Amino acid sequence: MGKSSTLFVGLDVHKDSIAVAYAVEDPEIAPVFVGPIGTRTCDIDKLVRRLQSKAANLLFAYEAGPCGYGLYRHLTAKGLRCQVVAPSLIPRKAGDRVKTDRRDADQLARLYRAGELTAIHVPDPQDEAVRDLIRARYQVSRQQHRARQQLKMFLLRHNLRYAGKTAWKPAHLRFLATVKMPFPEQQWVFQEMVQVISEAGQRLARYDTEIERVVAGWRWEPVVRALMSLRGLAVLSAATLVAELGDLHRFESAGQLMSYLGLVPGEDTTGDDRRQGGITKMGNGIARRTLIEAAWHYRAPARISRGVLARQEGLPQPVTAAAWAAQTRLHHRYKHLVATGHKKPQVAAAALGRELAGFVWAIGRMVAPHPAQPPATAQP
């Protein structure tokens, strides 16, 4: 093998070890399994030196997973090419029930050579830090929701029902303050459940304050402020979209963004028989949920409320014009889908979320600097 050849290196990454295999450019030659190595940087450097003695060009690939992007950043810092691939998009043979580290590494090397791996977007370390903050807030919100459901089921089991319409508002909290269980043990359990919900609310308030502080100094703050011109997108939801999607210039079209978010309908077409189902729900679930939740605001007629007007202050006219176009179009779209009885409100909200993604794509690209022109506030 000459120095001018290329090696496609598959890495099956685990917490304590990395299984390594490489494939040469000739598709007729099977991948070579190197074996497991350690996860320390010195182990990676030793592997690189060993492989560089076999080929001049090294291309690495490993699956995205709980080990994060440290390996990717270490390899790219050394001037090497590396891809982090989407596990759900790796082609797999039907009926293949054998899975080992060696087979996984061999498969990565073989598919990388064939060009059948789909790389994911690796965020900047600072962007990843903001995303971690927002995702942690999302986890606390889910914990609060789960605790509320547990409390409601506990009360229902003891035939204690709230007669009001809206839960967790002041009237509901006053009702909870009057609850008295027949036994001290049950009262203690009830108070603990209420305390968990109260603490989660306090944690969410602290997260919201911290997110607003972080966004104010973030390099993507102009994009967040621009997206806040849209109805249904305040600081938290706009920052969530930017943190999860990254640079919107990486999506060549609005349709590509919609597909990435899993908001396009599934399809099963055979010959002249074409069937479309529900949305695929592939890709980023947090961003998809944020858009669909925002889409519910467009049930109401188009209107620039006091809050939206305050968020639009100081924004460029094309941005505010796009936000108004979103209001008018999406409201009429909702009326067409629901008022005529064609679609259920939940289905209509998903359809509006798909179109709202198009407006997010357009507005974000208006404000975001082009990749060739890094923002002035970017870290060196």
PDB file of C-alpha atoms in Angstrom, residues 146-272:
ATOM      1  CA  ARG A 146     -44.485  13.869  35.436  1.00  0.00           C
ATOM      2  CA  ALA A 147     -44.740  14.941  39.111  1.00  0.00           C
ATOM      3  CA  ARG A 148     -47.991  16.781  38.408  1.00  0.00           C
ATOM      4  CA  GLN A 149     -49.463  13.720  36.736  1.00  0.00           C
ATOM      5  CA  GLN A 150     -48.450  11.539  39.693  1.00  0.00           C
ATOM      6  CA  LEU A 151     -50.141  13.926  42.128  1.00  0.00           C
ATOM      7  CA  LYS A 152     -53.339  14.053  40.073  1.00  0.00           C
ATOM      8  CA  MET A 153     -53.489  10.251  39.930  1.00  0.00           C
ATOM      9  CA  PHE A 154     -52.850  10.040  43.679  1.00  0.00           C
ATOM     10  CA  LEU A 155     -55.783  12.373  44.398  1.00  0.00           C
ATOM     11  CA  LEU A 156     -58.029  10.606  41.906  1.00  0.00           C
ATOM     12  CA  ARG A 157     -57.335   7.280  43.593  1.00  0.00           C
ATOM     13  CA  HIS A 158     -58.661   8.803  46.818  1.00  0.00           C
ATOM     14  CA  ASN A 159     -61.706  10.360  45.092  1.00  0.00           C
ATOM     15  CA  LEU A 160     -60.432  13.930  45.457  1.00  0.00           C
ATOM     16  CA  ARG A 161     -61.364  15.850  42.311  1.00  0.00           C
ATOM     17  CA  TYR A 162     -60.752  19.479  41.393  1.00  0.00           C
ATOM     18  CA  ALA A 163     -63.965  21.050  40.083  1.00  0.00           C
ATOM     19  CA  GLY A 164     -62.266  23.898  38.219  1.00  0.00           C
ATOM     20  CA  LYS A 165     -61.314  23.937  34.566  1.00  0.00           C
ATOM     21  CA  THR A 166     -57.640  24.932  34.562  1.00  0.00           C
ATOM     22  CA  ALA A 167     -55.089  23.099  36.679  1.00  0.00           C
ATOM     23  CA  TRP A 168     -52.054  24.636  38.387  1.00  0.00           C
ATOM     24  CA  LYS A 169     -53.499  28.131  38.390  1.00  0.00           C
ATOM     25  CA  PRO A 170     -54.099  30.085  41.656  1.00  0.00           C
ATOM     26  CA  ALA A 171     -57.548  28.540  42.146  1.00  0.00           C
ATOM     27  CA  HIS A 172     -56.142  25.032  41.776  1.00  0.00           C
ATOM     28  CA  LEU A 173     -53.308  25.782  44.185  1.00  0.00           C
ATOM     29  CA  ARG A 174     -55.841  27.028  46.747  1.00  0.00           C
ATOM     30  CA  PHE A 175     -57.718  23.750  46.330  1.00  0.00           C
ATOM     31  CA  LEU A 176     -54.538  21.768  47.003  1.00  0.00           C
ATOM     32  CA  ALA A 177     -53.993  23.778  50.175  1.00  0.00           C
ATOM     33  CA  THR A 178     -57.336  22.504  51.508  1.00  0.00           C
ATOM     34  CA  VAL A 179     -56.626  18.814  50.854  1.00  0.00           C
ATOM     35  CA  LYS A 180     -56.542  16.710  54.022  1.00  0.00           C
ATOM     36  CA  MET A 181     -55.871  12.994  53.756  1.00  0.00           C
ATOM     37  CA  PRO A 182     -57.472  10.520  56.203  1.00  0.00           C
ATOM     38  CA  PHE A 183     -54.143   9.107  57.475  1.00  0.00           C
ATOM     39  CA  PRO A 184     -50.884  10.885  58.409  1.00  0.00           C
ATOM     40  CA  GLU A 185     -48.880   8.634  56.095  1.00  0.00           C
ATOM     41  CA  GLN A 186     -50.966   9.679  53.096  1.00  0.00           C
ATOM     42  CA  GLN A 187     -50.770  13.348  54.112  1.00  0.00           C
ATOM     43  CA  TRP A 188     -46.979  13.085  54.234  1.00  0.00           C
ATOM     44  CA  VAL A 189     -46.910  11.560  50.738  1.00  0.00           C
ATOM     45  CA  PHE A 190     -49.210  14.299  49.453  1.00  0.00           C
ATOM     46  CA  GLN A 191     -47.048  17.081  50.886  1.00  0.00           C
ATOM     47  CA  GLU A 192     -43.904  15.521  49.409  1.00  0.00           C
ATOM     48  CA  MET A 193     -45.520  15.421  45.957  1.00  0.00           C
ATOM     49  CA  VAL A 194     -46.547  19.061  46.248  1.00  0.00           C
ATOM     50  CA  GLN A 195     -43.033  19.985  47.381  1.00  0.00           C
ATOM     51  CA  VAL A 196     -41.476  18.255  44.345  1.00  0.00           C
ATOM     52  CA  ILE A 197     -43.726  20.260  42.027  1.00  0.00           C
ATOM     53  CA  SER A 198     -42.942  23.504  43.837  1.00  0.00           C
ATOM     54  CA  GLU A 199     -39.180  22.899  43.712  1.00  0.00           C
ATOM     55  CA  ALA A 200     -39.380  22.096  39.995  1.00  0.00           C
ATOM     56  CA  GLY A 201     -41.166  25.400  39.414  1.00  0.00           C
ATOM     57  CA  GLN A 202     -38.423  27.266  41.262  1.00  0.00           C
ATOM     58  CA  ARG A 203     -35.745  25.463  39.246  1.00  0.00           C
ATOM     59  CA  LEU A 204     -37.501  26.391  35.992  1.00  0.00           C
ATOM     60  CA  ALA A 205     -37.570  30.042  37.045  1.00  0.00           C
ATOM     61  CA  ARG A 206     -33.806  29.946  37.690  1.00  0.00           C
ATOM     62  CA  TYR A 207     -33.197  28.274  34.331  1.00  0.00           C
ATOM     63  CA  ASP A 208     -35.284  30.914  32.531  1.00  0.00           C
ATOM     64  CA  THR A 209     -33.303  33.711  34.165  1.00  0.00           C
ATOM     65  CA  GLU A 210     -29.989  32.071  33.249  1.00  0.00           C
ATOM     66  CA  ILE A 211     -31.058  31.434  29.645  1.00  0.00           C
ATOM     67  CA  GLU A 212     -32.007  35.090  29.165  1.00  0.00           C
ATOM     68  CA  ARG A 213     -28.627  36.140  30.588  1.00  0.00           C
ATOM     69  CA  VAL A 214     -26.710  33.728  28.338  1.00  0.00           C
ATOM     70  CA  VAL A 215     -28.608  34.680  25.186  1.00  0.00           C
ATOM     71  CA  ALA A 216     -27.720  38.342  25.745  1.00  0.00           C
ATOM     72  CA  GLY A 217     -24.024  37.565  25.191  1.00  0.00           C
ATOM     73  CA  TRP A 218     -24.339  34.710  22.710  1.00  0.00           C
ATOM     74  CA  ARG A 219     -22.976  35.060  19.174  1.00  0.00           C
ATOM     75  CA  TRP A 220     -26.369  33.949  17.795  1.00  0.00           C
ATOM     76  CA  GLU A 221     -28.305  36.580  19.774  1.00  0.00           C
ATOM     77  CA  PRO A 222     -29.317  38.507  16.591  1.00  0.00           C
ATOM     78  CA  VAL A 223     -30.880  35.331  15.182  1.00  0.00           C
ATOM     79  CA  VAL A 224     -32.730  34.642  18.455  1.00  0.00           C
ATOM     80  CA  ARG A 225     -34.092  38.204  18.549  1.00  0.00           C
ATOM     81  CA  ALA A 226     -35.167  37.970  14.910  1.00  0.00           C
ATOM     82  CA  LEU A 227     -37.035  34.691  15.483  1.00  0.00           C
ATOM     83  CA  MET A 228     -38.795  36.290  18.448  1.00  0.00           C
ATOM     84  CA  SER A 229     -40.618  38.505  15.948  1.00  0.00           C
ATOM     85  CA  LEU A 230     -42.708  35.443  15.098  1.00  0.00           C
ATOM     86  CA  ARG A 231     -45.883  34.824  17.020  1.00  0.00           C
ATOM     87  CA  GLY A 232     -45.466  32.054  19.575  1.00  0.00           C
ATOM     88  CA  LEU A 233     -41.667  32.327  19.823  1.00  0.00           C
ATOM     89  CA  ALA A 234     -40.391  34.069  22.953  1.00  0.00           C
ATOM     90  CA  VAL A 235     -36.853  33.951  24.348  1.00  0.00           C
ATOM     91  CA  LEU A 236     -36.911  30.310  25.438  1.00  0.00           C
ATOM     92  CA  SER A 237     -38.481  28.841  22.299  1.00  0.00           C
ATOM     93  CA  ALA A 238     -36.402  30.981  19.913  1.00  0.00           C
ATOM     94  CA  ALA A 239     -33.180  30.143  21.757  1.00  0.00           C
ATOM     95  CA  THR A 240     -34.156  26.452  21.713  1.00  0.00           C
ATOM     96  CA  LEU A 241     -34.529  26.492  17.934  1.00  0.00           C
ATOM     97  CA  VAL A 242     -31.205  28.251  17.373  1.00  0.00           C
ATOM     98  CA  ALA A 243     -29.360  25.993  19.828  1.00  0.00           C
ATOM     99  CA  GLU A 244     -30.789  22.816  18.288  1.00  0.00           C
ATOM    100  CA  LEU A 245     -30.563  23.822  14.610  1.00  0.00           C
ATOM    101  CA  GLY A 246     -27.287  25.749  14.624  1.00  0.00           C
ATOM    102  CA  ASP A 247     -26.353  27.758  11.550  1.00  0.00           C
ATOM    103  CA  LEU A 248     -29.403  27.850   9.272  1.00  0.00           C
ATOM    104  CA  HIS A 249     -27.160  28.396   6.246  1.00  0.00           C
ATOM    105  CA  ARG A 250     -26.342  24.688   6.354  1.00  0.00           C
ATOM    106  CA  PHE A 251     -29.875  23.975   5.106  1.00  0.00           C
ATOM    107  CA  GLU A 252     -29.987  24.724   1.395  1.00  0.00           C
ATOM    108  CA  SER A 253     -33.788  25.057   1.330  1.00  0.00           C
ATOM    109  CA  ALA A 254     -36.731  25.344   3.686  1.00  0.00           C
ATOM    110  CA  GLY A 255     -37.835  21.881   2.600  1.00  0.00           C
ATOM    111  CA  GLN A 256     -34.535  20.431   3.747  1.00  0.00           C
ATOM    112  CA  LEU A 257     -35.071  21.955   7.199  1.00  0.00           C
ATOM    113  CA  MET A 258     -38.630  20.578   7.336  1.00  0.00           C
ATOM    114  CA  SER A 259     -37.334  17.128   6.457  1.00  0.00           C
ATOM    115  CA  TYR A 260     -34.568  17.405   9.064  1.00  0.00           C
ATOM    116  CA  LEU A 261     -37.190  18.179  11.712  1.00  0.00           C
ATOM    117  CA  GLY A 262     -39.353  15.213  10.710  1.00  0.00           C
ATOM    118  CA  LEU A 263     -42.288  17.466   9.821  1.00  0.00           C
ATOM    119  CA  VAL A 264     -42.809  16.109   6.299  1.00  0.00           C
ATOM    120  CA  PRO A 265     -45.397  13.369   5.722  1.00  0.00           C
ATOM    121  CA  GLY A 266     -44.295   9.788   5.311  1.00  0.00           C
ATOM    122  CA  GLU A 267     -44.948   8.170   1.950  1.00  0.00           C
ATOM    123  CA  ASP A 268     -45.561   4.665   0.669  1.00  0.00           C
ATOM    124  CA  THR A 269     -45.741   4.703  -3.125  1.00  0.00           C
ATOM    125  CA  THR A 270     -45.966   1.626  -5.315  1.00  0.00           C
ATOM    126  CA  GLY A 271     -46.533   2.154  -9.033  1.00  0.00           C
ATOM    127  CA  ASP A 272     -49.526   4.447  -9.446  1.00  0.00           C
TER     128      ASP A 272
END
